[in-house]
Short mmCIF file of C-alpha atoms in Angstrom, two decimals:
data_model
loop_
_atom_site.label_atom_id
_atom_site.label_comp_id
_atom_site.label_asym_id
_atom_site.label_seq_id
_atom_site.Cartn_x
_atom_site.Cartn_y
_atom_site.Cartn_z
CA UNK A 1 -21.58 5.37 3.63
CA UNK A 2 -20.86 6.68 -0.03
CA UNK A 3 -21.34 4.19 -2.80
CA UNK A 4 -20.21 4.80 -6.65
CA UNK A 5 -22.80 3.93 -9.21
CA UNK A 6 -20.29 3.28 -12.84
CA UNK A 7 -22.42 3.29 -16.03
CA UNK A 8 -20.08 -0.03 -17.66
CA UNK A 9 -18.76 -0.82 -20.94
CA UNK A 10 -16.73 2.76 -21.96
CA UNK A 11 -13.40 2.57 -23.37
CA UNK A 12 -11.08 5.53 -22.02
CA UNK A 13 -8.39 7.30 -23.78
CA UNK A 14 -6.15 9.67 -22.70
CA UNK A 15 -3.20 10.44 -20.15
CA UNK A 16 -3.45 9.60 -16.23
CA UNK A 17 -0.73 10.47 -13.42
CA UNK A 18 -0.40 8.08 -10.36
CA UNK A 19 0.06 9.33 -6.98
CA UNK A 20 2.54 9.33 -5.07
CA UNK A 21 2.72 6.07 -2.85
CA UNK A 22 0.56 5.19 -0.05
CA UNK A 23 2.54 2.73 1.26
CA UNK A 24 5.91 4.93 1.26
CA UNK A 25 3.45 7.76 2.19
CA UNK A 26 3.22 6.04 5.83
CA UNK A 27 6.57 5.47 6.63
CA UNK A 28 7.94 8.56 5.62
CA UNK A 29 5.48 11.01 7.22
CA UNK A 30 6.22 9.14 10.39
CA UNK A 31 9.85 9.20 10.50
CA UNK A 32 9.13 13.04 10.82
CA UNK A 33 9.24 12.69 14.35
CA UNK A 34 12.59 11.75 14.42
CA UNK A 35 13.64 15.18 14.28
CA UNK A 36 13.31 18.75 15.74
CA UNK A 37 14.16 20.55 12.43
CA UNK A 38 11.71 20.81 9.41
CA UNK A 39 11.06 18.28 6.91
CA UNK A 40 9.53 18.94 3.40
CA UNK A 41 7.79 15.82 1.81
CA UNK A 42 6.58 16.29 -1.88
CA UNK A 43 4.04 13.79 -4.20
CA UNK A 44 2.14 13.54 -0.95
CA UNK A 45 -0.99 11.49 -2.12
CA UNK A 46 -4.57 13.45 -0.92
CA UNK A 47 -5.56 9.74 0.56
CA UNK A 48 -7.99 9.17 3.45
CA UNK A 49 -5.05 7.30 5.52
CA UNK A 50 -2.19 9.46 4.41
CA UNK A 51 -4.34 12.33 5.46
CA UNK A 52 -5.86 11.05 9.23
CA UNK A 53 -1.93 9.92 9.81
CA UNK A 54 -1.01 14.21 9.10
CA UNK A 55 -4.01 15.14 11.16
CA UNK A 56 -3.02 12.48 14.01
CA UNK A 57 0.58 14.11 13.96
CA UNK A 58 -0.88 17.47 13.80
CA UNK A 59 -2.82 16.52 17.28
CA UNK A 60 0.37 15.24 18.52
CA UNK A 61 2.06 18.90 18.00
CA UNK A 62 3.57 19.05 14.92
CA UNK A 63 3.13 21.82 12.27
CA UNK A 64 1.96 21.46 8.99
CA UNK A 65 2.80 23.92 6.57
CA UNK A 66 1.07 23.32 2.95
CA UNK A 67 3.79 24.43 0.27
CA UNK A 68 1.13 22.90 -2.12
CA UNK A 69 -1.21 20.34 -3.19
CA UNK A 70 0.68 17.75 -2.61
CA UNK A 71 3.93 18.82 -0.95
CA UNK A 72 3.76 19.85 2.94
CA UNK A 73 6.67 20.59 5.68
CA UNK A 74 6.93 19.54 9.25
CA UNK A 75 8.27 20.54 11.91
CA UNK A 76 8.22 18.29 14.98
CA UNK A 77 9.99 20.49 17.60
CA UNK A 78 7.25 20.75 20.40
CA UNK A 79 5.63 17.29 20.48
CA UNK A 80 2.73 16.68 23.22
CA UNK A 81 3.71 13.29 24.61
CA UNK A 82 0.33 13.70 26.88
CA UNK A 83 -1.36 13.42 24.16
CA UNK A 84 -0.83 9.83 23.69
CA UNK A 85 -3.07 9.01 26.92
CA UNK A 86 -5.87 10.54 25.68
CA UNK A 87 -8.77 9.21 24.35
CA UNK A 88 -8.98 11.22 21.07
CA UNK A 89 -5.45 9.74 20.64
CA UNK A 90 -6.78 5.87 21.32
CA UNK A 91 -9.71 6.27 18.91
CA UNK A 92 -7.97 7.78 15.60
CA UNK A 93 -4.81 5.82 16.24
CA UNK A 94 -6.73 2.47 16.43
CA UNK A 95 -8.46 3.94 13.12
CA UNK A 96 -5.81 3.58 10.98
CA UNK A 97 -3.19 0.34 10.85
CA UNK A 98 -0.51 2.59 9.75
CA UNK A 99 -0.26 4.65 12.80
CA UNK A 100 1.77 2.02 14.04
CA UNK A 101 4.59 3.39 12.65
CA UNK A 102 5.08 5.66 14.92
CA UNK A 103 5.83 3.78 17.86
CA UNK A 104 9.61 3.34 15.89
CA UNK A 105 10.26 6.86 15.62
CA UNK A 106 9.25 7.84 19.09
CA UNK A 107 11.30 5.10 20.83
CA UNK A 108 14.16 6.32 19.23
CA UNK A 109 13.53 10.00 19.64
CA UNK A 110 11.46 9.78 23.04
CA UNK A 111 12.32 6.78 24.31
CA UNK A 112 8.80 5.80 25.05
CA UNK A 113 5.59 5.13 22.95
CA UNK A 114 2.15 3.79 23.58
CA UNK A 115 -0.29 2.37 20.32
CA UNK A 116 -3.37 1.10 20.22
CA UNK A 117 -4.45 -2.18 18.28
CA UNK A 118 -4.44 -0.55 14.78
CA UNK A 119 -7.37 -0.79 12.45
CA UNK A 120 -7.29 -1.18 8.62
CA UNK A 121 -8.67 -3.52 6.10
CA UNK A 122 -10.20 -6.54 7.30
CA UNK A 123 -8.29 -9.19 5.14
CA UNK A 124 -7.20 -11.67 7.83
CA UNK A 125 -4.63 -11.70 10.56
CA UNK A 126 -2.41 -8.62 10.37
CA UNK A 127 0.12 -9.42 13.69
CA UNK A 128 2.52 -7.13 14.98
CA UNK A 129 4.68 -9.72 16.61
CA UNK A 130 7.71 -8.46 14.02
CA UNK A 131 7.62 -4.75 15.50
CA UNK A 132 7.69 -5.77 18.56
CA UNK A 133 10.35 -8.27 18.76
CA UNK A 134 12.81 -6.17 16.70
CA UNK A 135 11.63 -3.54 19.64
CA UNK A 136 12.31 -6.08 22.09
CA UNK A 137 15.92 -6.91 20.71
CA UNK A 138 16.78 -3.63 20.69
CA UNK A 139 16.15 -3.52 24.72
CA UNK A 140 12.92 -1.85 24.50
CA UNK A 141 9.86 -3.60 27.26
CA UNK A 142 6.36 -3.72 26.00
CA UNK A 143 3.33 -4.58 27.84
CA UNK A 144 -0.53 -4.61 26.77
CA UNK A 145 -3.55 -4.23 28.95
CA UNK A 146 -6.94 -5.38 27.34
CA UNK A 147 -8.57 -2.94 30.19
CA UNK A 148 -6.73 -0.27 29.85
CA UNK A 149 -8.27 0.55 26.00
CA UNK A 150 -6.06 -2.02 24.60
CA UNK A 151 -3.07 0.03 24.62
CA UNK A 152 0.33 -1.10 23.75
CA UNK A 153 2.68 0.64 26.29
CA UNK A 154 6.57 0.74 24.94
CA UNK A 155 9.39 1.43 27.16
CA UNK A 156 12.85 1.87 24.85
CA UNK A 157 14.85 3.76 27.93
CA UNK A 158 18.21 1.95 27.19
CA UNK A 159 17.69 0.89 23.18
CA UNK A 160 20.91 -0.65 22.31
CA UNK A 161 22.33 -2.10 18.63
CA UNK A 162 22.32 -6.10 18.06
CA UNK A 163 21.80 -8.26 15.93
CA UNK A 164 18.54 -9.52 14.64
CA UNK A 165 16.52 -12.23 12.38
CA UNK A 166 13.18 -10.63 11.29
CA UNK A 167 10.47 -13.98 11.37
CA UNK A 168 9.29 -12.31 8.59
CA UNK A 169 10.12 -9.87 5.93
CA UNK A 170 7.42 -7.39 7.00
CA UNK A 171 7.99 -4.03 5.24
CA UNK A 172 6.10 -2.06 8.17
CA UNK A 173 7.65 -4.06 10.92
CA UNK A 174 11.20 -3.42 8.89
CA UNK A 175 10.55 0.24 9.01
CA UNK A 176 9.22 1.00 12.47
CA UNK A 177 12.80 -1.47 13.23
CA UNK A 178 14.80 0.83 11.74
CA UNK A 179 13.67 3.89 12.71
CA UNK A 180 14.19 3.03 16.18
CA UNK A 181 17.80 1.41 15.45
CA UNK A 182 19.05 4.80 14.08
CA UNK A 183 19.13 6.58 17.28
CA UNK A 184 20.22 3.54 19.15
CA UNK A 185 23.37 2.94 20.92
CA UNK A 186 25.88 1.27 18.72
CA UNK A 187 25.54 -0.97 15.16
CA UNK A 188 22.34 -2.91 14.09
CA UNK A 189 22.46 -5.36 12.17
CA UNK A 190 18.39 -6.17 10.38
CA UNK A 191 18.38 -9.63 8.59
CA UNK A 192 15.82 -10.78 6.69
CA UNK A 193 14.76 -7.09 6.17
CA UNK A 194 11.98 -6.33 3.40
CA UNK A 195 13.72 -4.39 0.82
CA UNK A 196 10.94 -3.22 -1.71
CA UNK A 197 11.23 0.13 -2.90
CA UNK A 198 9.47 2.08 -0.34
CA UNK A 199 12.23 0.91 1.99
CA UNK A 200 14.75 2.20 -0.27
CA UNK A 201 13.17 5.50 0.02
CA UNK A 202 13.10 5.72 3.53
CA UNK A 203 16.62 4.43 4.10
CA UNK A 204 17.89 7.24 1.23
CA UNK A 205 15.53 9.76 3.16
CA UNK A 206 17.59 8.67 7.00
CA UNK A 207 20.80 8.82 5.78
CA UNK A 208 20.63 12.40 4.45
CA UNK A 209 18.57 13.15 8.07
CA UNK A 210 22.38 11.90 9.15
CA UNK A 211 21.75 8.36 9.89
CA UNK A 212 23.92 5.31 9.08
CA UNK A 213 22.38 3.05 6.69
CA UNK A 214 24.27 0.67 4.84
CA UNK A 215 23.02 -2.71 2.44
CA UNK A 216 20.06 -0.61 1.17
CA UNK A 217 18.21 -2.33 -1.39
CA UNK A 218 19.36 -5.74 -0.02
CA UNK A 219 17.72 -8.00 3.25
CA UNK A 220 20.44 -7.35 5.44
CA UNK A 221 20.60 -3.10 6.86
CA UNK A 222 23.66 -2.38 9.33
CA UNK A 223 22.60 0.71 11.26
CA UNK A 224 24.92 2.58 12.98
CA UNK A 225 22.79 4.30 15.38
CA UNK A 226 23.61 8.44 15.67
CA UNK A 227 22.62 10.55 18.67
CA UNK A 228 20.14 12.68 16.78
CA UNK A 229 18.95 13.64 13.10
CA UNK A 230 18.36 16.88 10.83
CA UNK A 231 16.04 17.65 8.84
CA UNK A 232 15.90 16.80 5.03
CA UNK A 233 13.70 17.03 1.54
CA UNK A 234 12.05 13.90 0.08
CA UNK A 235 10.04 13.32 -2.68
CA UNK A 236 8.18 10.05 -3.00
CA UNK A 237 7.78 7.92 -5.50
CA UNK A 238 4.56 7.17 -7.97
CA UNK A 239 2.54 4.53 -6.15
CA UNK A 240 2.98 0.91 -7.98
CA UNK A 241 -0.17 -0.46 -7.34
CA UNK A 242 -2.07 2.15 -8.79
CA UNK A 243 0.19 2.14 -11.69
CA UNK A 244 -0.42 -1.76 -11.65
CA UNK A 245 -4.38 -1.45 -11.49
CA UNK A 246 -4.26 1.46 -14.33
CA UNK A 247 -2.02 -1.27 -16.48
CA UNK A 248 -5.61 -3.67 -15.77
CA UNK A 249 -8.12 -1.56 -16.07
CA UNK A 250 -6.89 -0.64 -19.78
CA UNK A 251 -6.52 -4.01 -20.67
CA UNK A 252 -10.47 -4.98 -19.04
CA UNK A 253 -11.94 -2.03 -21.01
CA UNK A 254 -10.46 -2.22 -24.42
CA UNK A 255 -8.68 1.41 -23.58
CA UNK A 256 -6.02 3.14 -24.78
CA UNK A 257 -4.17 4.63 -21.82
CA UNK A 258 -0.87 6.35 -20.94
CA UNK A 259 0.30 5.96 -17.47
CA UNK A 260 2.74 8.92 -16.83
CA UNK A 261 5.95 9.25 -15.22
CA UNK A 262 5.95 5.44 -13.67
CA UNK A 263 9.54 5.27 -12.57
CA UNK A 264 9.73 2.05 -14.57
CA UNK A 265 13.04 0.85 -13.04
CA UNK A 266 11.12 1.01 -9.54
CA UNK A 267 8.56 -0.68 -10.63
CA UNK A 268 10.05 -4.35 -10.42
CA UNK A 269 8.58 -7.34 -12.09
CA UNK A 270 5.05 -5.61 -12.23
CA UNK A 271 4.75 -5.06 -15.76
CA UNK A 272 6.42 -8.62 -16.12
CA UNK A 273 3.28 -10.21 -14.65
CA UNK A 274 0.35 -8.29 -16.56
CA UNK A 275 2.63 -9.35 -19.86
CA UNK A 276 2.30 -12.17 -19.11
CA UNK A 277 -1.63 -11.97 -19.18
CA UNK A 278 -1.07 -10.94 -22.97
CA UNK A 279 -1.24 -7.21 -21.98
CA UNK A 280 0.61 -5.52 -24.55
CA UNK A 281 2.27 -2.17 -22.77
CA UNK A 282 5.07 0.35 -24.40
CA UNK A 283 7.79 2.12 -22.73
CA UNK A 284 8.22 5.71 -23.48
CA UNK A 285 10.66 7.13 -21.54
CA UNK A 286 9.23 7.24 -18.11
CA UNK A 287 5.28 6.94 -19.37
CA UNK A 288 3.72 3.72 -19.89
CA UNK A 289 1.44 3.15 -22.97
CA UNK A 290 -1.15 0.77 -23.03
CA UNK A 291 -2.70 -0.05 -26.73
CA UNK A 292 -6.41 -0.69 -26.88
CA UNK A 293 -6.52 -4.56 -27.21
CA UNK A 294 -9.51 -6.64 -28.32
CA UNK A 295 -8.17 -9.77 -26.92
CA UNK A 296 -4.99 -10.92 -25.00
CA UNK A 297 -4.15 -14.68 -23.96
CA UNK A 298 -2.66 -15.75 -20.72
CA UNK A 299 1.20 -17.20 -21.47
CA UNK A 300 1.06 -20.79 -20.14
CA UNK A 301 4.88 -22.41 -18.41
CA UNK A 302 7.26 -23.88 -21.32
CA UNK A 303 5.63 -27.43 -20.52
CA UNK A 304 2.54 -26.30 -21.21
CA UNK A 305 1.33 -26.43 -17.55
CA UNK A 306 -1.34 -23.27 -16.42
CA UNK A 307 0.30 -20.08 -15.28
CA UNK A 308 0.31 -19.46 -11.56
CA UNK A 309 0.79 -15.99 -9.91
CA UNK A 310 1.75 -15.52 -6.65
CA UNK A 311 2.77 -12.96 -3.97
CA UNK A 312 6.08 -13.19 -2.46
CA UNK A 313 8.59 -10.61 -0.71
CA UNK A 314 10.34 -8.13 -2.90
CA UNK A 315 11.34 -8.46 -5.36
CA UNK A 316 8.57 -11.19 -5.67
CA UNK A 317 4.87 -9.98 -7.09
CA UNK A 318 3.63 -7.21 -4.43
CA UNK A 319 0.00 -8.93 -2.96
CA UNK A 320 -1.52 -5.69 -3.25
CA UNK A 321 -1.95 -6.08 -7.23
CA UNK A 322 -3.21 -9.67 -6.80
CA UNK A 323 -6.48 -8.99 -6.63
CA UNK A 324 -6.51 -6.68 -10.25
CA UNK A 325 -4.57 -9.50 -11.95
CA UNK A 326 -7.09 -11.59 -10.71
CA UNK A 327 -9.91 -9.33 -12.32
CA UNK A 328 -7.89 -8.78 -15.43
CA UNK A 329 -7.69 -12.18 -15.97
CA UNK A 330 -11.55 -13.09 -16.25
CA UNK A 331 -11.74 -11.57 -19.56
CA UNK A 332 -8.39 -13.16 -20.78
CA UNK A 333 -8.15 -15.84 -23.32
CA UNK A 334 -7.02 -18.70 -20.85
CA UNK A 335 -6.99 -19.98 -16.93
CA UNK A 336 -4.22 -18.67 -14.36
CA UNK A 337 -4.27 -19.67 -10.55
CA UNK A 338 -3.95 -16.73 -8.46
CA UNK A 339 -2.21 -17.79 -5.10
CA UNK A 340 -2.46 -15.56 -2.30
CA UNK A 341 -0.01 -16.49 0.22
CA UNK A 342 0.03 -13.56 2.88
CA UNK A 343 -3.55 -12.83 3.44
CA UNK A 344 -6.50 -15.77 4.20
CA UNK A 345 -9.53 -13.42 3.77
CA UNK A 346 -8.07 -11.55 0.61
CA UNK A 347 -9.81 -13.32 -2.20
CA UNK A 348 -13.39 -13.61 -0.61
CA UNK A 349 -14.23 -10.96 -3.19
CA UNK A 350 -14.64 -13.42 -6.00
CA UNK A 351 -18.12 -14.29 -4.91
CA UNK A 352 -19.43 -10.47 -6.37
CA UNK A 353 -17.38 -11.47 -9.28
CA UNK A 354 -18.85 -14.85 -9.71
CA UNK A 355 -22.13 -13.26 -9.11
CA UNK A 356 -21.13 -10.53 -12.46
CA UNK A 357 -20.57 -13.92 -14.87
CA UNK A 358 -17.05 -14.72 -13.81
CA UNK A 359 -15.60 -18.08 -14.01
CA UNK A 360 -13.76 -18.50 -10.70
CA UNK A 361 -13.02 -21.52 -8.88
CA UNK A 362 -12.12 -20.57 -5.36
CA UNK A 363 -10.53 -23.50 -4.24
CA UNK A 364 -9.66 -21.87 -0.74
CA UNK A 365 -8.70 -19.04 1.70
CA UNK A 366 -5.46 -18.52 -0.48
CA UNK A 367 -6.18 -19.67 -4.10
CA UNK A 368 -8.34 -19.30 -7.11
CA UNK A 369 -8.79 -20.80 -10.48
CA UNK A 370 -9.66 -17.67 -12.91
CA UNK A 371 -10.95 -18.77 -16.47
CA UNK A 372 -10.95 -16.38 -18.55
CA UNK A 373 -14.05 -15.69 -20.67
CA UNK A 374 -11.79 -14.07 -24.12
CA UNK A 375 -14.28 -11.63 -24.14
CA UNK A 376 -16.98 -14.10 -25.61
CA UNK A 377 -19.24 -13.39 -21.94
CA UNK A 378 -19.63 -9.63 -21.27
CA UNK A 379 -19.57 -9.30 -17.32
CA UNK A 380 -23.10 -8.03 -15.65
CA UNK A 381 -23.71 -5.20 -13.38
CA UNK A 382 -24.85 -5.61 -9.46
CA UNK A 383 -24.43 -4.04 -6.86
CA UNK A 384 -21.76 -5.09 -4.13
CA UNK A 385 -19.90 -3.84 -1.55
CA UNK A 386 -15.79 -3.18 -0.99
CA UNK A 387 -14.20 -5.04 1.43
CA UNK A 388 -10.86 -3.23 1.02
CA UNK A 389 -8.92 -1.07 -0.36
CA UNK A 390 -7.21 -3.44 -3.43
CA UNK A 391 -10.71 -5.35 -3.86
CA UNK A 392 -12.80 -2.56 -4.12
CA UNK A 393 -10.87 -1.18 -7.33
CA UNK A 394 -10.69 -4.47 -8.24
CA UNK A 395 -14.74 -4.35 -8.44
CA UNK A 396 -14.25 -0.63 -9.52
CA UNK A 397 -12.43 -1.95 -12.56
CA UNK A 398 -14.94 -5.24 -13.71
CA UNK A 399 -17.44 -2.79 -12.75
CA UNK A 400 -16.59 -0.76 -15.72
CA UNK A 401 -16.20 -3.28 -18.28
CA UNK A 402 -19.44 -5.05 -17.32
CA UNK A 403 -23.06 -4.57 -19.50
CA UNK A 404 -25.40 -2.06 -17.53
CA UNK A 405 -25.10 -0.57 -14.17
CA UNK A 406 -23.21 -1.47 -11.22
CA UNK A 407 -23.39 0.15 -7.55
CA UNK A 408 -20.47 -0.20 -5.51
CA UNK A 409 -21.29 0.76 -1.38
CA UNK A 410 -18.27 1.38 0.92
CA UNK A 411 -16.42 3.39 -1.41
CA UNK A 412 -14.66 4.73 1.80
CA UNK A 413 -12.23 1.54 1.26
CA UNK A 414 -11.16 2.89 -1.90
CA UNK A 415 -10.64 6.27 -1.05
CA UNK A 416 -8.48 4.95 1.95
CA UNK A 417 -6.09 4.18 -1.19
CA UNK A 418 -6.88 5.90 -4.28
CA UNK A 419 -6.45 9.74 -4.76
CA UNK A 420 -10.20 11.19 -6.58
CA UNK A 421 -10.32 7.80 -7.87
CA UNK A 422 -13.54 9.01 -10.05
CA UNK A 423 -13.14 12.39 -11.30
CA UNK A 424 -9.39 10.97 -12.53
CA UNK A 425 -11.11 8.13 -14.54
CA UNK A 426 -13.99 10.37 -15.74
CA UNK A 427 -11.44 12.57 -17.04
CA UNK A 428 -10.62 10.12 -19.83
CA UNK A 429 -13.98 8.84 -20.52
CA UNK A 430 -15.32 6.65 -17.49
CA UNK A 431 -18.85 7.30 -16.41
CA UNK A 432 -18.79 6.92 -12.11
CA UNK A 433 -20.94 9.09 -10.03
CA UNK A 434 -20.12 9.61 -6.52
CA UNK A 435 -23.29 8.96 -4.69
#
């Protein structure tokens, strides 16, 4: 287990580039499958889970060819559906939550999958009940057998277009949905479909592979499925939440940071939020520049009540940034309630930030009561341990505004997430050694 020991209280300066995005990265590496002819992906982030999802494809028989550092094409024209009873198969698919994804792609291709229970963070209940229903209403059977490795067996041999209501507005269980309605027979009708950006992607990224995608950017996708799919070119968009935790980190250390080529229009109500915090941020085009600020207040409502932020579907607040507005906000000048609907076990991080001087009132699974010190209490260093992938930057990030020395273990979590996390922030001034 690696660990990252940060030498605290540096202010950075300089330009950073955010990857491209993890959470687009999965869908659209998967949907590769859909296809015999090649596919060329660019902005490819060099991630832990992007990269076991290319080897896991690569074991499944299709080739990787590295144009360059980040762009790579596929070609998915021999695929070794034996391989999916294997054990190999069973041990780095249940590694990694996003292999799921692929169960979509080969119904619709293959007409068959098999999963195991994915992995992934450990921040609460993660079901799959949305896949598989939408699976399920497309005519596909599913069955799973504890004994047999705990696999999820899929059988899609007549998948047929209907209507359905999504229970909830999943954006994995949207996408593995609709890349098995493309190839079905007839129209598809998704309500209640996530729509954030990284849907938007893959729906423009179908529909020039030849499928039938209407009502993108909305909760309701008509799919009119197509017999089979070509090939295409996609390149992916900079990854919000690392754009997001860049925005926080500036404002935590007192640095003076440009965040380039954001796709600001793509980035939703995000900057919205960490305004809202007091963060003071310029637009420059496409870059986002963040001022070095001694102090910034927390906006309270019109009546004067405290500012709540919460995560809700897009175009709501994405829950992935929660926990580094949560951070940000211990050194603001005033109290916010963070609200984390989606996740129960997503905020249990605050204790390690309690423990570094914070004022945090956890007041359960889903909320806490941040108030912020206004930079009058300088935050210790400890050492603690990531949980996740969002928390552990989260640490990463009080970790370098705090007095001394902090030691974060599990650093795995992070990588899982965040492309050479360290030498990127060393290159403007931060001290972390990889340990």
């Amino acid at each position: 287990m690696a660990s990252f020991k940060i030498t605290g209280d540096r202010r950075l300066k300089g330009e950073i580039v955010p990857q491209g995005a993890k959470n687009e990265a999965l869908q659209i590496i998967c949907a590769v499958l859909l296809t015999k002819e090649p596919v060329t992906i660019h902005n490819i982030p060099n991630i832990r889970d992007v990269n076991q999802l290319i080897n896991l494809l690569g074991d499944l028989g299709v080739r990787r060819t590295r144009l360059s550092e980040t762009s790579i094409r596929f070609e998915a024209d021999d695929i070794n559906l034996d391989y999916l009873e294997s054990d190999s198969f069973r041990q780095k698919a249940a590694a990694l939550r996003g292999s799921v994804m692929l169960l979509g792609p080969m119904l619709a291709r293959f007409r068959k999958g098999r999963i195991p229970r994915p992995g992934g963070d450990k921040i609460g209940r993660r079901r799959l009940d949305t896949h598989f229903l939408g699976f399920e209403k497309l005519g596909a059977e599913f069955s799973y057998d504890e004994e047999d490795g705990g696999f999820y067996r899929v059988d899609a041999a007549n998948l047929k277009g209907t209507y359905m209501l999504l229970d909830e507005a999943s954006v994995t269980g949207t996408a593995n949905v609709l890349m098995a309605a493309v190839m079905a027979e007839g129209t598809t009708t998704i309500y209640n479909a996530a729509c954030e950006p990284y849907l938007q992607q893959l729906c423009k990224m179908l529909n020039r592979m030849g499928a039938k995608i209407s009502g993108i950017a909305s909760n309701m996708l008509i799919v009119e499925g197509v017999s089979e799919l070509k090939g295409t070119e996609h390149t992916m968009l900079p990854d919000m939440i690392e754009i997001g935790s860049f925005i926080g980190l500036a404002a935590m250390t007192q640095s003076e940071i440009t965040i380039k080529d954001c796709q600001i229009p793509e980035l939703g109500i995000i900057p919205d939020v960490f305004k809202r915090l007091g963060i003071q941020m310029e637009f420059r085009g496409d870059d986002i520049f963040i001022p070095a600020q001694e102090r910034y207040r927390i906006e309270n409502y019109l009546d004067g009540s405290t500012l709540s932020v919460a995560d809700a579907p897009w175009p709501g607040f994405t829950p992935d940034l929660l926990s580094i507005v949560l951070v940000t906000a211990t050194q603001a000048q005033g109290t916010v309630l963070i609200h984390q609907k989606m996740f129960e076990s997503r905020l249990f991080f605050v204790d390690k930030l309690i423990e570094m001087g914070a004022q945090i009132i956890l007041c359960d699974p889903h909320r806490a009561t941040v108030i912020g010190h206004n930079r009058e209490t300088q935050l210790r260093g400890i050492r603690m341990t990531s949980p996740d992938i969002r928390a552990g930057v989260a640490l990463l990030i009080a970790a370098m505004s705090a007095k001394g020395v902090s030691i974060i273990d599990n650093i795995e979590q992070i990588d899982r997430g965040y492309q050479n996390i360290d030498t990127r922030l060393n290159a403007i001034g931060a001290e972390i050694v990889r340990l």
